[in-house]
JSON list of C-alpha atoms in Angstrom, two decimals:
[
{"chain": "A", "resi": 225, "resn": "MET", "atom": "CA", "xyz": [109.03, 91.21, 57.15]},
{"chain": "A", "resi": 226, "resn": "ALA", "atom": "CA", "xyz": [105.54, 90.13, 58.17]},
{"chain": "A", "resi": 227, "resn": "PRO", "atom": "CA", "xyz": [104.43, 90.66, 61.79]},
{"chain": "A", "resi": 228, "resn": "GLU", "atom": "CA", "xyz": [104.03, 86.93, 62.28]},
{"chain": "A", "resi": 229, "resn": "ASP", "atom": "CA", "xyz": [107.73, 86.49, 61.43]},
{"chain": "A", "resi": 230, "resn": "LEU", "atom": "CA", "xyz": [108.84, 88.64, 64.37]},
{"chain": "A", "resi": 231, "resn": "THR", "atom": "CA", "xyz": [110.01, 87.19, 67.65]},
{"chain": "A", "resi": 232, "resn": "VAL", "atom": "CA", "xyz": [109.43, 89.27, 70.76]},
{"chain": "A", "resi": 233, "resn": "ALA", "atom": "CA", "xyz": [111.55, 88.37, 73.75]},
{"chain": "A", "resi": 234, "resn": "PRO", "atom": "CA", "xyz": [110.20, 89.12, 77.22]},
{"chain": "A", "resi": 235, "resn": "VAL", "atom": "CA", "xyz": [111.85, 92.13, 78.83]},
{"chain": "A", "resi": 236, "resn": "GLY", "atom": "CA", "xyz": [111.84, 92.65, 82.56]},
{"chain": "A", "resi": 237, "resn": "TRP", "atom": "CA", "xyz": [110.09, 95.71, 83.98]},
{"chain": "A", "resi": 238, "resn": "SER", "atom": "CA", "xyz": [113.28, 97.38, 85.20]},
{"chain": "A", "resi": 239, "resn": "ALA", "atom": "CA", "xyz": [114.89, 96.96, 81.76]},
{"chain": "A", "resi": 240, "resn": "ARG", "atom": "CA", "xyz": [111.90, 98.68, 80.14]},
{"chain": "A", "resi": 241, "resn": "VAL", "atom": "CA", "xyz": [112.09, 101.54, 82.61]},
{"chain": "A", "resi": 242, "resn": "ARG", "atom": "CA", "xyz": [115.80, 102.05, 81.94]},
{"chain": "A", "resi": 243, "resn": "ARG", "atom": "CA", "xyz": [115.21, 102.04, 78.19]},
{"chain": "A", "resi": 244, "resn": "HIS", "atom": "CA", "xyz": [112.04, 104.14, 77.98]},
{"chain": "A", "resi": 245, "resn": "SER", "atom": "CA", "xyz": [111.88, 106.39, 81.02]},
{"chain": "A", "resi": 246, "resn": "LEU", "atom": "CA", "xyz": [113.92, 109.45, 81.85]},
{"chain": "A", "resi": 247, "resn": "GLY", "atom": "CA", "xyz": [112.50, 109.18, 85.35]},
{"chain": "A", "resi": 248, "resn": "TRP", "atom": "CA", "xyz": [109.83, 110.45, 87.69]},
{"chain": "A", "resi": 249, "resn": "VAL", "atom": "CA", "xyz": [109.44, 113.83, 89.29]},
{"chain": "A", "resi": 250, "resn": "CYS", "atom": "CA", "xyz": [107.95, 113.33, 92.74]},
{"chain": "A", "resi": 251, "resn": "ALA", "atom": "CA", "xyz": [106.63, 115.67, 95.44]},
{"chain": "A", "resi": 252, "resn": "ARG", "atom": "CA", "xyz": [106.45, 114.60, 99.06]},
{"chain": "A", "resi": 253, "resn": "ARG", "atom": "CA", "xyz": [104.98, 116.24, 102.12]},
{"chain": "A", "resi": 254, "resn": "ALA", "atom": "CA", "xyz": [105.81, 114.85, 105.55]},
{"chain": "A", "resi": 255, "resn": "GLY", "atom": "CA", "xyz": [107.23, 111.75, 103.86]},
{"chain": "A", "resi": 256, "resn": "MET", "atom": "CA", "xyz": [104.02, 111.06, 101.90]},
{"chain": "A", "resi": 257, "resn": "LEU", "atom": "CA", "xyz": [103.92, 111.08, 98.11]},
{"chain": "A", "resi": 258, "resn": "VAL", "atom": "CA", "xyz": [101.56, 113.93, 97.11]},
{"chain": "A", "resi": 259, "resn": "GLY", "atom": "CA", "xyz": [102.34, 114.29, 93.41]},
{"chain": "A", "resi": 260, "resn": "PHE", "atom": "CA", "xyz": [104.32, 112.85, 90.54]},
{"chain": "A", "resi": 261, "resn": "VAL", "atom": "CA", "xyz": [104.80, 112.75, 86.80]},
{"chain": "A", "resi": 262, "resn": "ASN", "atom": "CA", "xyz": [106.57, 110.10, 84.72]},
{"chain": "A", "resi": 263, "resn": "VAL", "atom": "CA", "xyz": [108.78, 111.28, 81.87]},
{"chain": "A", "resi": 264, "resn": "ALA", "atom": "CA", "xyz": [109.08, 108.67, 79.13]},
{"chain": "A", "resi": 265, "resn": "TRP", "atom": "CA", "xyz": [111.19, 109.11, 76.01]},
{"chain": "A", "resi": 266, "resn": "ASP", "atom": "CA", "xyz": [111.97, 107.63, 72.65]},
{"chain": "A", "resi": 267, "resn": "GLY", "atom": "CA", "xyz": [115.72, 107.47, 73.24]},
{"chain": "A", "resi": 268, "resn": "GLY", "atom": "CA", "xyz": [116.24, 110.56, 71.10]},
{"chain": "A", "resi": 269, "resn": "ASP", "atom": "CA", "xyz": [114.73, 114.02, 70.84]},
{"chain": "A", "resi": 270, "resn": "HIS", "atom": "CA", "xyz": [111.21, 113.37, 72.17]},
{"chain": "A", "resi": 271, "resn": "ALA", "atom": "CA", "xyz": [110.08, 113.08, 75.79]},
{"chain": "A", "resi": 272, "resn": "PHE", "atom": "CA", "xyz": [106.51, 112.41, 76.92]},
{"chain": "A", "resi": 273, "resn": "LEU", "atom": "CA", "xyz": [104.70, 113.38, 80.11]},
{"chain": "A", "resi": 274, "resn": "LEU", "atom": "CA", "xyz": [102.66, 110.51, 81.52]},
{"chain": "A", "resi": 275, "resn": "ASP", "atom": "CA", "xyz": [100.38, 110.29, 84.52]},
{"chain": "A", "resi": 276, "resn": "THR", "atom": "CA", "xyz": [100.70, 113.76, 86.02]},
{"chain": "A", "resi": 277, "resn": "VAL", "atom": "CA", "xyz": [99.00, 113.34, 89.41]},
{"chain": "A", "resi": 278, "resn": "VAL", "atom": "CA", "xyz": [98.55, 115.67, 92.39]},
{"chain": "A", "resi": 279, "resn": "ALA", "atom": "CA", "xyz": [96.70, 114.75, 95.59]},
{"chain": "A", "resi": 280, "resn": "PRO", "atom": "CA", "xyz": [93.27, 116.48, 95.59]},
{"chain": "A", "resi": 281, "resn": "PRO", "atom": "CA", "xyz": [93.93, 118.63, 98.68]},
{"chain": "A", "resi": 282, "resn": "LEU", "atom": "CA", "xyz": [96.84, 120.22, 96.75]},
{"chain": "A", "resi": 283, "resn": "TRP", "atom": "CA", "xyz": [95.00, 120.93, 93.50]},
{"chain": "A", "resi": 284, "resn": "ARG", "atom": "CA", "xyz": [95.29, 124.54, 92.33]},
{"chain": "A", "resi": 285, "resn": "THR", "atom": "CA", "xyz": [98.29, 125.24, 94.55]},
{"chain": "A", "resi": 286, "resn": "GLY", "atom": "CA", "xyz": [100.87, 125.31, 91.74]},
{"chain": "A", "resi": 287, "resn": "LEU", "atom": "CA", "xyz": [102.28, 121.90, 92.62]},
{"chain": "A", "resi": 288, "resn": "GLY", "atom": "CA", "xyz": [101.30, 120.32, 89.30]},
{"chain": "A", "resi": 289, "resn": "THR", "atom": "CA", "xyz": [102.88, 123.19, 87.40]},
{"chain": "A", "resi": 290, "resn": "ARG", "atom": "CA", "xyz": [106.08, 122.78, 89.42]},
{"chain": "A", "resi": 291, "resn": "LEU", "atom": "CA", "xyz": [106.16, 119.04, 88.68]},
{"chain": "A", "resi": 292, "resn": "VAL", "atom": "CA", "xyz": [105.75, 119.66, 84.94]},
{"chain": "A", "resi": 293, "resn": "ASP", "atom": "CA", "xyz": [108.40, 122.39, 85.00]},
{"chain": "A", "resi": 294, "resn": "GLU", "atom": "CA", "xyz": [110.89, 120.05, 86.70]},
{"chain": "A", "resi": 295, "resn": "ALA", "atom": "CA", "xyz": [110.06, 117.38, 84.11]},
{"chain": "A", "resi": 296, "resn": "ARG", "atom": "CA", "xyz": [110.67, 119.92, 81.33]},
{"chain": "A", "resi": 297, "resn": "CYS", "atom": "CA", "xyz": [114.03, 120.90, 82.80]},
{"chain": "A", "resi": 298, "resn": "GLY", "atom": "CA", "xyz": [115.04, 117.25, 83.21]},
{"chain": "A", "resi": 299, "resn": "ALA", "atom": "CA", "xyz": [114.06, 116.37, 79.65]},
{"chain": "A", "resi": 300, "resn": "ARG", "atom": "CA", "xyz": [116.01, 119.35, 78.31]},
{"chain": "A", "resi": 301, "resn": "ALA", "atom": "CA", "xyz": [119.06, 118.37, 80.41]},
{"chain": "A", "resi": 302, "resn": "ALA", "atom": "CA", "xyz": [118.83, 114.84, 78.96]},
{"chain": "A", "resi": 303, "resn": "GLY", "atom": "CA", "xyz": [119.14, 116.31, 75.46]},
{"chain": "A", "resi": 304, "resn": "CYS", "atom": "CA", "xyz": [115.49, 116.12, 74.41]},
{"chain": "A", "resi": 305, "resn": "GLU", "atom": "CA", "xyz": [114.25, 118.79, 72.03]},
{"chain": "A", "resi": 306, "resn": "TRP", "atom": "CA", "xyz": [110.50, 118.17, 72.38]},
{"chain": "A", "resi": 307, "resn": "LEU", "atom": "CA", "xyz": [108.18, 117.44, 75.31]},
{"chain": "A", "resi": 308, "resn": "HIS", "atom": "CA", "xyz": [104.80, 115.94, 74.43]},
{"chain": "A", "resi": 309, "resn": "VAL", "atom": "CA", "xyz": [101.67, 115.52, 76.51]},
{"chain": "A", "resi": 310, "resn": "ASP", "atom": "CA", "xyz": [98.19, 114.17, 75.75]},
{"chain": "A", "resi": 311, "resn": "PHE", "atom": "CA", "xyz": [95.34, 115.24, 77.99]},
{"chain": "A", "resi": 312, "resn": "GLU", "atom": "CA", "xyz": [91.58, 115.38, 78.33]},
{"chain": "A", "resi": 313, "resn": "SER", "atom": "CA", "xyz": [89.96, 118.63, 77.19]},
{"chain": "A", "resi": 314, "resn": "ARG", "atom": "CA", "xyz": [89.09, 119.59, 80.79]},
{"chain": "A", "resi": 315, "resn": "LEU", "atom": "CA", "xyz": [92.84, 119.88, 81.47]},
{"chain": "A", "resi": 316, "resn": "THR", "atom": "CA", "xyz": [93.46, 122.37, 78.65]},
{"chain": "A", "resi": 317, "resn": "PRO", "atom": "CA", "xyz": [93.81, 125.38, 81.01]},
{"chain": "A", "resi": 318, "resn": "PHE", "atom": "CA", "xyz": [96.40, 123.51, 83.07]},
{"chain": "A", "resi": 319, "resn": "TYR", "atom": "CA", "xyz": [98.61, 122.29, 80.23]},
{"chain": "A", "resi": 320, "resn": "LEU", "atom": "CA", "xyz": [98.24, 125.17, 77.76]},
{"chain": "A", "resi": 321, "resn": "ASP", "atom": "CA", "xyz": [97.81, 128.18, 80.03]},
{"chain": "A", "resi": 322, "resn": "ARG", "atom": "CA", "xyz": [99.75, 127.29, 83.19]},
{"chain": "A", "resi": 323, "resn": "CYS", "atom": "CA", "xyz": [102.39, 124.91, 81.83]},
{"chain": "A", "resi": 324, "resn": "GLY", "atom": "CA", "xyz": [103.03, 126.64, 78.49]},
{"chain": "A", "resi": 325, "resn": "PHE", "atom": "CA", "xyz": [102.34, 123.80, 76.06]},
{"chain": "A", "resi": 326, "resn": "GLY", "atom": "CA", "xyz": [101.12, 124.73, 72.61]},
{"chain": "A", "resi": 327, "resn": "PRO", "atom": "CA", "xyz": [98.07, 123.12, 71.01]},
{"chain": "A", "resi": 328, "resn": "THR", "atom": "CA", "xyz": [98.75, 120.42, 68.45]},
{"chain": "A", "resi": 329, "resn": "ALA", "atom": "CA", "xyz": [96.78, 117.95, 66.40]},
{"chain": "A", "resi": 330, "resn": "ALA", "atom": "CA", "xyz": [97.16, 114.34, 67.45]},
{"chain": "A", "resi": 331, "resn": "GLY", "atom": "CA", "xyz": [95.58, 111.01, 66.70]},
{"chain": "A", "resi": 332, "resn": "LEU", "atom": "CA", "xyz": [94.14, 108.37, 68.97]},
{"chain": "A", "resi": 333, "resn": "LEU", "atom": "CA", "xyz": [93.26, 104.75, 68.25]},
{"chain": "A", "resi": 334, "resn": "ARG", "atom": "CA", "xyz": [91.24, 102.71, 70.74]},
{"chain": "A", "resi": 335, "resn": "LEU", "atom": "CA", "xyz": [92.75, 99.23, 71.06]}
]
């Protein structure tokens, strides 16, 4: 089937979230959001960390590592076998050393 023969129906945002997201891990302090990570998935064995963010005053406190660990536990509980993450090279110590990810080759295509 050629791409031009496909019909793509609009899908509402909440339907996309239900279909492609295991959820968010959030950290709050005094009611304020101070960190989060989104855990997307393919509906099967693979989960993906997206947008790991920690408020600058809390950098290097272990909060980011705790968020990623909770995401890992949640993905495992959902039946996922693999957790993927892409990151800039400056974040290598965080993801590989502190969070326990292994290095892997990956590809990137600018759109």
